[in-house]
Coordinates of C-alpha atoms in Angstrom, one line a residue:
X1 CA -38.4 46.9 119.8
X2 CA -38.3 44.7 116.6
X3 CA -38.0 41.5 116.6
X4 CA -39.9 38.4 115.8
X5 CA -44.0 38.0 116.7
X6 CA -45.1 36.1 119.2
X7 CA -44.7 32.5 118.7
X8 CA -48.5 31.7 119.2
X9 CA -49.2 28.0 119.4
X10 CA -53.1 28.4 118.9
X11 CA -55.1 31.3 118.2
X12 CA -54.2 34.5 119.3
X13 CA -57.9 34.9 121.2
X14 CA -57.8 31.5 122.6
X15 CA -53.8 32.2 124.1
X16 CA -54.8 35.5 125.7
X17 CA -58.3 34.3 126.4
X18 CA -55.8 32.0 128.7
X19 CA -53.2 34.6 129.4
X20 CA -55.5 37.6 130.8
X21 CA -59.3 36.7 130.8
X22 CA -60.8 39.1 132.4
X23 CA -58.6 42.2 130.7
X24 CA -60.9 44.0 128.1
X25 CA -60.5 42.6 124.4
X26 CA -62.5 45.1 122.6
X27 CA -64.9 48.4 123.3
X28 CA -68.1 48.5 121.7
X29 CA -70.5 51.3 122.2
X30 CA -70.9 51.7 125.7
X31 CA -69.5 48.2 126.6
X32 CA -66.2 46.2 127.3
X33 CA -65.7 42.9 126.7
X34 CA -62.9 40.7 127.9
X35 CA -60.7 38.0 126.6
X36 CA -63.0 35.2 128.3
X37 CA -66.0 36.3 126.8
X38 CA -64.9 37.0 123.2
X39 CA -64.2 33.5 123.5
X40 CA -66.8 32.3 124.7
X41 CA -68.9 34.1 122.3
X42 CA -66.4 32.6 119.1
X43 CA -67.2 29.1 120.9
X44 CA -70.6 29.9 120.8
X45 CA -71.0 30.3 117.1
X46 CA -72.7 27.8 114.9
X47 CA -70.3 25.9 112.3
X48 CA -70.3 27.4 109.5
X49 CA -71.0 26.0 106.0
X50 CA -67.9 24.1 105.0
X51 CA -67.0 23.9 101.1
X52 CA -64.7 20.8 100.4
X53 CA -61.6 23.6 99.7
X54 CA -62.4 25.4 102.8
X55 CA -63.0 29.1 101.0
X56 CA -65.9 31.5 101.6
X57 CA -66.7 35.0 101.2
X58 CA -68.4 37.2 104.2
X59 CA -70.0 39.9 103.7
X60 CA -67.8 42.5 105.9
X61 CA -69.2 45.0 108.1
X62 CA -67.3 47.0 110.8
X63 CA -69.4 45.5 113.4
X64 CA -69.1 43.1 116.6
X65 CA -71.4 40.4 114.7
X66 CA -69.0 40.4 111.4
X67 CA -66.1 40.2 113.6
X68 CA -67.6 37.1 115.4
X69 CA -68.1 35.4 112.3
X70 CA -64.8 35.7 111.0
X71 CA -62.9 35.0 114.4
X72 CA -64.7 31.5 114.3
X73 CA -64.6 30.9 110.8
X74 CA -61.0 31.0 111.3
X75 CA -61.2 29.2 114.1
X76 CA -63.7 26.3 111.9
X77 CA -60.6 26.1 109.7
X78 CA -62.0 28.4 106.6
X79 CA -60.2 30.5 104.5
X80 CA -61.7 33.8 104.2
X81 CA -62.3 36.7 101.3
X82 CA -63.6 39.5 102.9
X83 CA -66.0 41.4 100.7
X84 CA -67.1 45.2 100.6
X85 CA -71.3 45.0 101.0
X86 CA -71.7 47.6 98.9
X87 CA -70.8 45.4 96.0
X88 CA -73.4 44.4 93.6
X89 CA -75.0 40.6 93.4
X90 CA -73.7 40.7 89.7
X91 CA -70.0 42.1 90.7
X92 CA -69.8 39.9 93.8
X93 CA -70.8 36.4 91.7
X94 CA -68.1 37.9 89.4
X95 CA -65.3 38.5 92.2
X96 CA -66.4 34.8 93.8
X97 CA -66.3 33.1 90.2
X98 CA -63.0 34.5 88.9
X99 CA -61.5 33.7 92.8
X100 CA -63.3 30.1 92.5
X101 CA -64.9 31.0 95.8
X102 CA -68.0 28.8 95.7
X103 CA -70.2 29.9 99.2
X104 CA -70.6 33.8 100.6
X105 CA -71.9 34.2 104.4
X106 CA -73.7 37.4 105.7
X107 CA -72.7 37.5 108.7
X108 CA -75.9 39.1 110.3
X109 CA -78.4 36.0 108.2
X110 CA -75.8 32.9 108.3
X111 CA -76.3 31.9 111.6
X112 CA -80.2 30.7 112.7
X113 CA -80.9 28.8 115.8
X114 CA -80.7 25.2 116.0
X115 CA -77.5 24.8 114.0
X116 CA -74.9 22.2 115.7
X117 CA -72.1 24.4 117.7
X118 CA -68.5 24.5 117.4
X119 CA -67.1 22.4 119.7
X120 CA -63.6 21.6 118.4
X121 CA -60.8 24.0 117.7
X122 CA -58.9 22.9 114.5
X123 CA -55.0 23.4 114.8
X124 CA -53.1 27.0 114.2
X125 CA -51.2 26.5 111.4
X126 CA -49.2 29.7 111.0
X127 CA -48.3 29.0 107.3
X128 CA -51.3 27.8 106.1
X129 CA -53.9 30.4 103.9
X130 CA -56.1 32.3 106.1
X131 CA -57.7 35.7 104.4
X132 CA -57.8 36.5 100.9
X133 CA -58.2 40.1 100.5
X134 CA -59.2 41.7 96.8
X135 CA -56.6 44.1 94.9
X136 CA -57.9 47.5 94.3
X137 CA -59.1 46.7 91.2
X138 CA -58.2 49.6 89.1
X139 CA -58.0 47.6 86.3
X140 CA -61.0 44.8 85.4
X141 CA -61.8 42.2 87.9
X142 CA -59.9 42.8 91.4
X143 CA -57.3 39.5 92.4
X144 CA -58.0 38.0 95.6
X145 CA -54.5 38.1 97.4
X146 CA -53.6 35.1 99.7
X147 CA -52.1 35.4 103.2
X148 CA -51.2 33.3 106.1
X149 CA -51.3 34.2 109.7
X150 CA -47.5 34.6 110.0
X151 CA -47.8 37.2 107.3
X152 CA -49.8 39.0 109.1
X153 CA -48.2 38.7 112.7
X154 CA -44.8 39.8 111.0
X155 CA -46.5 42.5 109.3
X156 CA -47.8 44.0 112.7
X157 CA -43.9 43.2 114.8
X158 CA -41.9 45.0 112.1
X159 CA -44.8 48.5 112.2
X160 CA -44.5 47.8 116.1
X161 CA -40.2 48.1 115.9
X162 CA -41.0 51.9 114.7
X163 CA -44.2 52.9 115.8
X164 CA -45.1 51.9 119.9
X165 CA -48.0 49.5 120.4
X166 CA -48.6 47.6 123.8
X167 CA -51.1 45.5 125.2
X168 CA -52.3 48.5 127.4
X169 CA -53.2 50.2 124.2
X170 CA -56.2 50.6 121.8
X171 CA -56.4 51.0 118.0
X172 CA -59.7 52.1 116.5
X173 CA -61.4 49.7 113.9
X174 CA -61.3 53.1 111.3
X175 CA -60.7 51.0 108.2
X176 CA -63.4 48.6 106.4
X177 CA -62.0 44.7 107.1
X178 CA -62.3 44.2 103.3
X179 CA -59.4 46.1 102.8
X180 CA -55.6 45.3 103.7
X181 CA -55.4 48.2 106.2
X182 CA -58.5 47.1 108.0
X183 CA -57.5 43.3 108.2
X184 CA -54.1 45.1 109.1
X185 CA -55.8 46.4 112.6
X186 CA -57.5 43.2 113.6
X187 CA -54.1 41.4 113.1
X188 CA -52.5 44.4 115.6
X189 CA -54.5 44.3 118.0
X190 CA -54.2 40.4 118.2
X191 CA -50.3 40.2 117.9
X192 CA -50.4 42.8 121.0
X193 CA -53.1 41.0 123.0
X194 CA -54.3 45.2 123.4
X195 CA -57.9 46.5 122.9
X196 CA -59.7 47.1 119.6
X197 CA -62.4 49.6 119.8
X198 CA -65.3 48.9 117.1
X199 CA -68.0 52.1 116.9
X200 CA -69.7 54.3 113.9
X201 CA -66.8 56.5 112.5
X202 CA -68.4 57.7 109.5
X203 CA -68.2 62.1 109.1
X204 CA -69.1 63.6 112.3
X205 CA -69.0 60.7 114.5
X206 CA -65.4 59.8 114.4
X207 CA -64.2 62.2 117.1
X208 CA -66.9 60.5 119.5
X209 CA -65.4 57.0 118.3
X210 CA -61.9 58.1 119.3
X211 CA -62.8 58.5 123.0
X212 CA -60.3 56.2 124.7
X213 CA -58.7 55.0 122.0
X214 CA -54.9 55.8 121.5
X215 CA -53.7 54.6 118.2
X216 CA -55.7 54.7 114.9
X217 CA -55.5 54.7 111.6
X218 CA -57.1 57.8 109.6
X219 CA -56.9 59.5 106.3
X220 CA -54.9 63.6 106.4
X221 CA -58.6 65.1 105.7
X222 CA -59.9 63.1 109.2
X223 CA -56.9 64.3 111.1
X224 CA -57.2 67.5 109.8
X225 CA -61.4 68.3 110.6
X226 CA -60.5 66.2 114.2
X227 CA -58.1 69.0 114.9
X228 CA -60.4 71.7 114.2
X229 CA -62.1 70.9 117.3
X230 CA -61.6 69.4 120.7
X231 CA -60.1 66.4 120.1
X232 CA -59.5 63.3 122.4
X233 CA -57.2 63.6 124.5
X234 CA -56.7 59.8 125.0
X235 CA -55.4 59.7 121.4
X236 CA -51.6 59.9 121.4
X237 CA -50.4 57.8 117.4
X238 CA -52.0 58.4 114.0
X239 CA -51.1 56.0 111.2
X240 CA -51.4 58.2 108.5
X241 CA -52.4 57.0 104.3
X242 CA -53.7 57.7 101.6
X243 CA -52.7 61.2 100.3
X244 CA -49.6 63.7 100.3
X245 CA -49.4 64.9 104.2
X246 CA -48.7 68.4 104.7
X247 CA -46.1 69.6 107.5
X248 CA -48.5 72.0 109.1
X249 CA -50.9 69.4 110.0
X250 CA -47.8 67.0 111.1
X251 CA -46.8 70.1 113.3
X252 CA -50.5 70.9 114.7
X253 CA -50.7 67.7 115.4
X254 CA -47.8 67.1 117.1
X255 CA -48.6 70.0 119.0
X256 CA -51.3 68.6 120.2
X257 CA -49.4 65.4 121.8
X258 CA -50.5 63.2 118.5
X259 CA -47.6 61.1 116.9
X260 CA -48.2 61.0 113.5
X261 CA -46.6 58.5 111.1
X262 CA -47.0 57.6 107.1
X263 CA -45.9 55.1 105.3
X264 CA -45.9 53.1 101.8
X265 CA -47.8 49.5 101.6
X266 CA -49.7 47.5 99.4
X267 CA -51.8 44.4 99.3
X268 CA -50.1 41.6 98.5
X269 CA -47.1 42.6 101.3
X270 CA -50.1 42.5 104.2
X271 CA -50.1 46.5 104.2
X272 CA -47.2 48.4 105.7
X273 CA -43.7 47.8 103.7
X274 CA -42.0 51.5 104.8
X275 CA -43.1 53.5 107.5
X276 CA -41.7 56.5 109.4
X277 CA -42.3 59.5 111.5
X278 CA -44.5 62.1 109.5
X279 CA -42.4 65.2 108.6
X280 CA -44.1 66.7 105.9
X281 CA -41.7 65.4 103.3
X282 CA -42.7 63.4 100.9
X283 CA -40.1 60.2 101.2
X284 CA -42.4 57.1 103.4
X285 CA -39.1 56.0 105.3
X286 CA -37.2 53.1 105.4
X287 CA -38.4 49.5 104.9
X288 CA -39.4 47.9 108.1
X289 CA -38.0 44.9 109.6
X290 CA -38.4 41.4 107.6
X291 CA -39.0 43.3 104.4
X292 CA -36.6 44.1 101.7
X293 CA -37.2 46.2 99.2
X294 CA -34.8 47.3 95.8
X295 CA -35.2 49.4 92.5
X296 CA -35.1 48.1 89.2
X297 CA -33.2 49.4 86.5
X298 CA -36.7 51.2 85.6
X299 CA -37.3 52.6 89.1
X300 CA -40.0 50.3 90.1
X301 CA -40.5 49.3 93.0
X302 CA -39.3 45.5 94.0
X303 CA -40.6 44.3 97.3
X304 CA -40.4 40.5 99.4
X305 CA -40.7 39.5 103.3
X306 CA -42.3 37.1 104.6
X307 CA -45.2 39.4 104.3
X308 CA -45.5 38.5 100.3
X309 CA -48.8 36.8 99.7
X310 CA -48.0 32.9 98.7
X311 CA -49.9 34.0 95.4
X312 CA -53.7 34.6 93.9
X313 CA -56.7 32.6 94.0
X314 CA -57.7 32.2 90.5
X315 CA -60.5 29.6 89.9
X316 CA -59.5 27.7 93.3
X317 CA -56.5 27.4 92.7
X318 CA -53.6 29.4 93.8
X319 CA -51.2 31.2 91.1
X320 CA -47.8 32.3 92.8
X321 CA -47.0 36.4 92.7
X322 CA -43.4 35.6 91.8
X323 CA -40.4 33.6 92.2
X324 CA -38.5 35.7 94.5
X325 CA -39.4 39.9 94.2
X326 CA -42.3 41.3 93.4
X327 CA -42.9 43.8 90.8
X328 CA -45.1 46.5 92.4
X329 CA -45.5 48.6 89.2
X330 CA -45.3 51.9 91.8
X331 CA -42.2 54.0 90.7
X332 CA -39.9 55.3 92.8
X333 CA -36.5 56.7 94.1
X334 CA -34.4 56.9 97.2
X335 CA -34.1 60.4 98.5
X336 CA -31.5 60.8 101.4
X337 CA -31.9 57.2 102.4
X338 CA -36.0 57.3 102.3
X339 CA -37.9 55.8 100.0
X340 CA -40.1 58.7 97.6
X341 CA -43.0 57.3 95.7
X342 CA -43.2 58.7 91.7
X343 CA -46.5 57.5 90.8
X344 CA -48.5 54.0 89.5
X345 CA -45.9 53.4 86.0
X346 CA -49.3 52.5 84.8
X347 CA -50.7 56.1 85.6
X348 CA -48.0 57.8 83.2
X349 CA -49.7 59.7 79.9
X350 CA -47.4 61.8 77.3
X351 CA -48.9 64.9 76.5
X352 CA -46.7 67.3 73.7
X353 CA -43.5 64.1 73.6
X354 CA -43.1 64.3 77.6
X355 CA -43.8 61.8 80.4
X356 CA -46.2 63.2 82.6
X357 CA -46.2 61.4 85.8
X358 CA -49.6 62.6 87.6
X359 CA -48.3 62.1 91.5
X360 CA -45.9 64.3 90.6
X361 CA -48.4 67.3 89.7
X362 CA -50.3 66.5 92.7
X363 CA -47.6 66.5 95.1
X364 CA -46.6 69.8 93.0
X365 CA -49.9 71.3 93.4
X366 CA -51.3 69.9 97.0
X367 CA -50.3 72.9 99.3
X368 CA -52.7 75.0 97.4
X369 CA -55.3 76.7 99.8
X370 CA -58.2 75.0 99.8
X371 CA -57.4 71.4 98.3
X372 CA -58.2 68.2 100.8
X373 CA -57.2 65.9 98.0
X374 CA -56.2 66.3 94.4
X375 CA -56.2 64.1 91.3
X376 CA -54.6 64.6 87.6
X377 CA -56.0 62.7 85.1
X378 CA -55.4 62.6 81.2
X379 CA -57.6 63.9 78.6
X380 CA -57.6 64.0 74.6
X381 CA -56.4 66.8 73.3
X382 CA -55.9 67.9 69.6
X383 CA -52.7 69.8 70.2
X384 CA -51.3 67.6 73.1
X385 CA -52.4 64.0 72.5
X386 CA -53.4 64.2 75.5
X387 CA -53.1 66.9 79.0
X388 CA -53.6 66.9 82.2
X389 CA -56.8 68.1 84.0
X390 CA -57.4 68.3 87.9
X391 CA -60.2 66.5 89.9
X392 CA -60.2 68.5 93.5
X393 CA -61.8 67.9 96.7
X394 CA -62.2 71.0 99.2
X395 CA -62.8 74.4 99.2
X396 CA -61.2 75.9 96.2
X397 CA -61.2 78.6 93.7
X398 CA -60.7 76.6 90.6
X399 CA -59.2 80.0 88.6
X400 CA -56.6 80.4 91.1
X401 CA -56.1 77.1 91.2
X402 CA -55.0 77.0 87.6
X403 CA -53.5 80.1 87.4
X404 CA -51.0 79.0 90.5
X405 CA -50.5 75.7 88.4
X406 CA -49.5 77.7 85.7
X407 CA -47.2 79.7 87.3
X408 CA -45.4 76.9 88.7
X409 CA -45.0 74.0 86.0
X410 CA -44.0 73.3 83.1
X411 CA -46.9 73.9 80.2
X412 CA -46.7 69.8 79.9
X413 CA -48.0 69.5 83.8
X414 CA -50.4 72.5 83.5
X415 CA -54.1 71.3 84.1
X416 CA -56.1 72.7 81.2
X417 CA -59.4 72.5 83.6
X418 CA -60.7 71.6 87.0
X419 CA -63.2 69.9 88.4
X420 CA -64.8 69.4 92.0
X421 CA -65.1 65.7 92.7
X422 CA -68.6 64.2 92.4
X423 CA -70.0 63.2 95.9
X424 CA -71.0 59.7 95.2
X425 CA -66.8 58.8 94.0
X426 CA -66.1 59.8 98.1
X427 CA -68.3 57.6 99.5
X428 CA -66.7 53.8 97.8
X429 CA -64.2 53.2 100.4
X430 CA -61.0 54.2 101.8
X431 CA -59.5 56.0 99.5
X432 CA -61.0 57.4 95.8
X433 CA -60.7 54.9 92.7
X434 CA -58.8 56.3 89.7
X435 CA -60.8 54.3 87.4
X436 CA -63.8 55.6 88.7
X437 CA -62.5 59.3 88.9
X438 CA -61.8 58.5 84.5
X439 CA -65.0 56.9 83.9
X440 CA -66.9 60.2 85.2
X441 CA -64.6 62.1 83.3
X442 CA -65.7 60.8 80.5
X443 CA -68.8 60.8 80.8
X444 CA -68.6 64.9 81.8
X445 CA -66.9 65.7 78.8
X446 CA -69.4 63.9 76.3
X447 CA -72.3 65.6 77.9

């Protein structure tokens, strides 16, 4: 049911570490390990470096170490940016400069023998600034986006009020901690005193990963393979992102005793603002409890909670998002009561005079057989100013393709080309960058 979070008066570890020791806390490959001993290994942790305004950057791997490391940094009293490893030394002195982030921790060299050990638990302050996670980026430098722990426990009651979680539950660790919707899991599983399962979930070994887990969080095109074979039959919920979902997979799935829900969410609101039960429309439900959300005049999307970041570090110090909503820049429009996502306002070309909205030609053009994700960018065109052209993933004839686009748009929506997406752009994350999808554009054309 909704309602408010637990009203934790220390950590969440160290209350159910008191609550239930010797239930399992997580399940790493091949071992469980309870409440009492993911404390005692948090406890047993050297102090980390401490900068005088408390902020460092780790390194953030989807492993039992990196997870350690954070749990007691917290626990230290650090504020924490979690960064993607794959970044460069030059972009990551970058990020940490334009944040004013002055130390980073790797969480597998930071801690040699013979440091001093924790011995004191600073106290839980709910409202003070935990994690700092960075914006996607799509444009220059990525923010890093403030949030305290209440953010994130409220975050986790209001999905729990639509989409059943309890403590006798276990959510895969599917989603890199660097990113909202990783951080998002950690913050479940700790709200729910449940189990977090941590294993290698990369291609082929995700379905080995989901043995005894019930909930997790996965992209359509990993739900989709997963259901091409035997699946596991432990997993009953699927929290669904990152691309159009189609009803036949909602149906197979469902079929198959999974629950599948989607949902709409974003960075600086702690991930999940709407949510609901997938039905292969393309509305992402109603917003969940303590969030509101409205429309502008302009069909943005305006959003606040007490999920809304308290603002962006910026050269150490912290720069509020707003004074009450929060302009999104996502366009949208309510549809029976649900809320329906246009597009980014900042993804909009004109080609010929007309608005071309590029979600709206991939939402258009998604069912066709084949596609496992689709993109329309802009090119320059002599005639047009600019038109659209289509970056697919999956097995697709790219004639048909266009000839199906053609018979069912408008000659402003029409992709003049396709293109199969470069292997190296599916490999950066959780979901494909725009900006990185143009830039090889480019570059393909001019060669």
């Amino acid at each position: 049911m909704a309602g408010a979070p637990i009203s934790f008066d220390t950590l969440p570890w160290l209350y159910w570490g008191e609550v239930k020791p010797q239930h399992t806390a997580l399940f790493l490959e091949g071992e469980a390990i309870s409440w009492q001993r993911l404390v005692s290994d948090i406890g047993s942790m050297p102090l980390l470096p401490k900068p005088h305004n408390r902020y460092v950057a780790i390194s953030s791997r989807n492993d039992y170490q990196t997870l350690l490391v954070i749990l007691a940094a917290w626990q230290q009293g650090l504020k924490t940016l979690l960064l993607n490893p794959a970044f460069s030394p030059a972009f990551q002195k970058e990020v940490l400069e334009k944040a004013g982030v002055e130390m980073a921790i790797d969480p597998h060299t930071a801690c040699p023998s013979g440091y001093w050990q924790q011995s004191e638990v600073v106290p839980f302050d709910t409202q003070d600034i935990l994690t700092l996670v960075l914006t996607s980026g799509s444009t220059g430098t990525p923010k890093a986006v403030t949030h305290n722990a209440n953010a994130h426990l409220t975050s986790a009651s209001g999905l729990f009020s639509l989409m059943p979680f309890s403590e006798s539950d276990c959510w895969l660790l599917s989603l890199p901690l660097f990113h909202v919707s990783g951080l998002a899991i950690i913050w479940r599983w700790l709200q729910r005193g449940a189990t977090l399962k941590i294993a290698d979930t990369k291609g082929d070994a995700l379905r080995s990963a989901l043995e005894g887990v019930t909930h997790a969080s996965l992209v359509p095109t990993q739900l989709q393979r997963l259901l091409e074979g035997e699946h596991p039959s432990s997993l009953t919920s699927v929290l669904l992102g990152g691309a159009v979902i189609p009803q036949a997979l909602v149906d197979e799935a469902e079929a198959k005793g999974i629950g599948c829900w989607c949902g709409y969410g974003m960075t600086e609101m702690a991930s999940t603002i709407t949510a609901k039960r997938a039905n292969g429309l393309f509305s992402v439900g109603r917003p969940l409890p303590h969030r509101e959300l409205m429309l502008s005049s302009l069909g943005e999307i305006m959003v606040k909670g007490d999920m809304l970041s308290s603002g962006y570090l910026i050269g150490g110090k912290l720069e509020p998002l707003s004074d009450g909503w929060f302009a999104t820049k996502d366009k949208g429009e309510w549809v029976e009561g649900e809320l329906q996502i246009l597009g980014r306002l900042d993804n909009m070309f004109i080609c010929g005079g007309e608005n071309v909205q590029p979600e709206s030609i991939e939402r258009a053009l998604s069912g066709f057989e084949g596609i496992e994700q689709l993109f329309i960018l802009p090119v320059v065109d002599a005639k047009w100013g600019q038109a659209p052209v289509a970056l697919v993933m999956g097995n697709v004839n790219q004639g048909d393709f266009l000839a199906y686009a053609k018979s069912l748009l408008p000659p402003h929506q029409v992709p003049k080309a396709a293109y199969s997406i470069p292997k190296h752009l599916l490999d950066g994350g959780i979901k494909i960058s725009r900006l990185a999808l143009a830039d090889w554009l480019t570059s393909e054309q001019l060669n």
